[in-house]
Short mmCIF file of C-alpha atoms in Angstrom, two decimals:
data_model
loop_
_atom_site.label_atom_id
_atom_site.label_comp_id
_atom_site.label_asym_id
_atom_site.label_seq_id
_atom_site.Cartn_x
_atom_site.Cartn_y
_atom_site.Cartn_z
CA MET J 3 25.26 40.73 -17.91
CA ALA J 4 24.69 38.42 -14.95
CA LEU J 5 22.98 35.14 -15.30
CA ALA J 6 19.94 34.67 -13.26
CA SER J 7 19.72 31.58 -11.17
CA PHE J 8 16.56 29.80 -10.47
CA PRO J 9 15.83 28.30 -7.08
CA ARG J 10 16.22 24.48 -7.30
CA ALA J 11 12.93 22.76 -6.93
CA THR J 12 13.07 20.21 -4.07
CA PRO J 13 10.60 17.42 -3.92
CA ASN J 14 8.12 17.97 -1.00
CA GLY J 15 5.92 14.77 -0.43
CA PRO J 16 2.82 14.82 1.54
CA GLY J 17 3.23 14.68 5.27
CA THR J 18 6.38 14.46 7.35
CA SER J 19 9.31 12.23 6.44
CA ARG J 20 8.33 9.83 9.29
CA LEU J 21 4.80 9.44 8.09
CA ARG J 22 6.08 8.94 4.41
CA ALA J 23 8.41 6.10 5.97
CA ALA J 24 5.59 4.59 7.88
CA PHE J 25 3.39 4.50 4.59
CA GLY J 26 6.34 3.06 2.62
CA LEU J 27 6.83 0.21 5.24
CA ALA J 28 3.15 -0.58 5.50
CA TRP J 29 2.92 -0.56 1.58
CA LEU J 30 5.96 -2.80 1.19
CA ALA J 31 4.66 -5.33 3.97
CA ASP J 32 1.19 -5.46 2.12
CA LEU J 33 2.95 -5.89 -1.16
CA ILE J 34 4.94 -8.98 0.02
CA ALA J 35 2.05 -10.35 1.69
CA THR J 36 -0.04 -9.88 -1.32
CA VAL J 37 2.44 -11.68 -3.69
CA PHE J 38 2.39 -14.52 -1.10
CA LEU J 39 -1.43 -14.63 -1.49
CA PHE J 40 -0.88 -15.70 -5.13
CA VAL J 41 1.74 -18.18 -4.43
CA VAL J 42 -0.10 -20.35 -1.71
CA PRO J 43 -2.91 -22.46 -2.91
CA TYR J 44 -5.31 -21.68 0.17
CA ALA J 45 -5.64 -18.07 -0.01
CA HIS J 46 -7.03 -15.62 -2.65
CA GLU J 47 -6.74 -11.85 -3.19
CA LEU J 48 -9.97 -9.98 -3.23
CA ASN J 49 -8.93 -6.92 -5.14
CA PRO J 50 -10.10 -7.36 -8.76
CA VAL J 51 -7.56 -4.96 -10.37
CA THR J 52 -4.81 -6.88 -8.68
CA VAL J 53 -6.19 -10.19 -9.80
CA LEU J 54 -6.65 -9.00 -13.26
CA LEU J 55 -3.07 -7.67 -13.60
CA HIS J 56 -1.95 -11.02 -11.96
CA GLU J 57 -3.64 -12.86 -14.66
CA ALA J 58 -2.28 -10.66 -17.53
CA LEU J 59 1.28 -10.20 -16.28
CA GLY J 60 1.86 -12.77 -13.41
CA LEU J 61 3.71 -11.63 -10.32
CA PRO J 62 5.00 -8.54 -11.99
CA GLY J 63 1.42 -7.48 -12.29
CA VAL J 64 0.85 -7.61 -8.57
CA VAL J 65 4.01 -5.33 -8.13
CA LEU J 66 2.59 -3.10 -10.75
CA ALA J 67 -0.82 -2.77 -9.16
CA ALA J 68 0.64 -2.01 -5.86
CA ALA J 69 3.13 0.59 -7.38
CA SER J 70 0.07 2.09 -8.97
CA TYR J 71 -1.88 2.34 -5.87
CA ALA J 72 1.15 3.96 -3.99
CA ALA J 73 1.54 6.42 -6.81
CA VAL J 74 -1.99 7.50 -6.62
CA VAL J 75 -1.77 7.92 -2.73
CA VAL J 76 1.35 9.95 -3.21
CA ALA J 77 -0.06 12.01 -6.06
CA VAL J 78 -3.24 12.70 -4.30
CA GLY J 79 -1.34 13.70 -1.05
CA GLY J 80 0.87 15.93 -3.00
CA LEU J 81 -2.24 17.78 -4.40
CA LEU J 82 -3.71 18.35 -1.05
CA ARG J 83 -2.82 21.30 1.27
CA GLU J 84 -1.34 20.97 4.63
CA PRO J 85 -2.55 19.54 7.03
CA LEU J 86 -5.03 17.42 4.87
CA ASP J 87 -2.01 15.87 2.87
CA GLY J 88 -0.62 14.52 6.10
CA GLN J 89 -3.96 13.39 7.21
CA PHE J 90 -4.65 11.56 3.89
CA VAL J 91 -1.26 9.83 3.94
CA ALA J 92 -1.92 8.85 7.52
CA VAL J 93 -5.10 7.24 6.81
CA ALA J 94 -3.61 5.45 3.65
CA ALA J 95 -0.80 4.11 5.94
CA SER J 96 -3.27 2.91 8.36
CA LEU J 97 -5.35 1.08 5.76
CA TYR J 98 -2.09 -0.58 4.22
CA ALA J 99 -1.07 -1.64 7.73
CA LEU J 100 -4.68 -3.21 8.26
CA PHE J 101 -4.47 -4.85 4.81
CA ALA J 102 -0.91 -6.22 5.53
CA THR J 103 -2.00 -7.53 9.02
CA ASN J 104 -4.91 -9.22 7.42
CA ASN J 105 -2.89 -10.79 4.72
CA VAL J 106 -0.23 -11.93 7.09
CA VAL J 107 -2.74 -13.49 9.55
CA LEU J 108 -4.42 -15.12 6.41
CA LEU J 109 -1.14 -16.75 5.46
CA ALA J 110 -0.15 -17.77 8.96
CA VAL J 111 -3.50 -19.27 10.23
CA ARG J 112 -5.33 -19.68 6.96
CA GLU J 113 -8.21 -17.51 8.23
CA PRO J 114 -8.72 -13.59 7.65
CA LEU J 115 -8.18 -11.41 10.46
CA PRO J 116 -11.84 -10.99 11.62
CA GLU J 117 -12.51 -14.67 11.75
CA ALA J 118 -9.10 -15.18 13.58
CA LEU J 119 -9.93 -12.71 16.11
CA VAL J 120 -13.68 -14.11 16.73
CA PRO J 121 -12.44 -17.10 18.93
CA LEU J 122 -10.36 -14.62 21.19
CA LEU J 123 -13.47 -12.55 22.02
#
């Protein structure tokens, strides 16, 4: 009697590997900038869930909130069919890049991105 072998399930995340890497980098940059928003006295995080978790758990709460957001994006992207999964992750990566850029500008010049750009126009 021969043993039947089962095909090995390989994880197949949403979008391409480059898109997932872009999402991961944008998410990490946003996480780092968000953590600094809680450290500096002149800037404040606007996301109420992140603020609530920070008040409950401190800086690990900020990391927990960010990890939860990323898990939701990956889970939803994994449930969508191609090409919607890639498009969804691309939009999420773009939003994370925008949030991270805003947070970095806020930390660097003490003004949010829209206000920092107004004098340039």
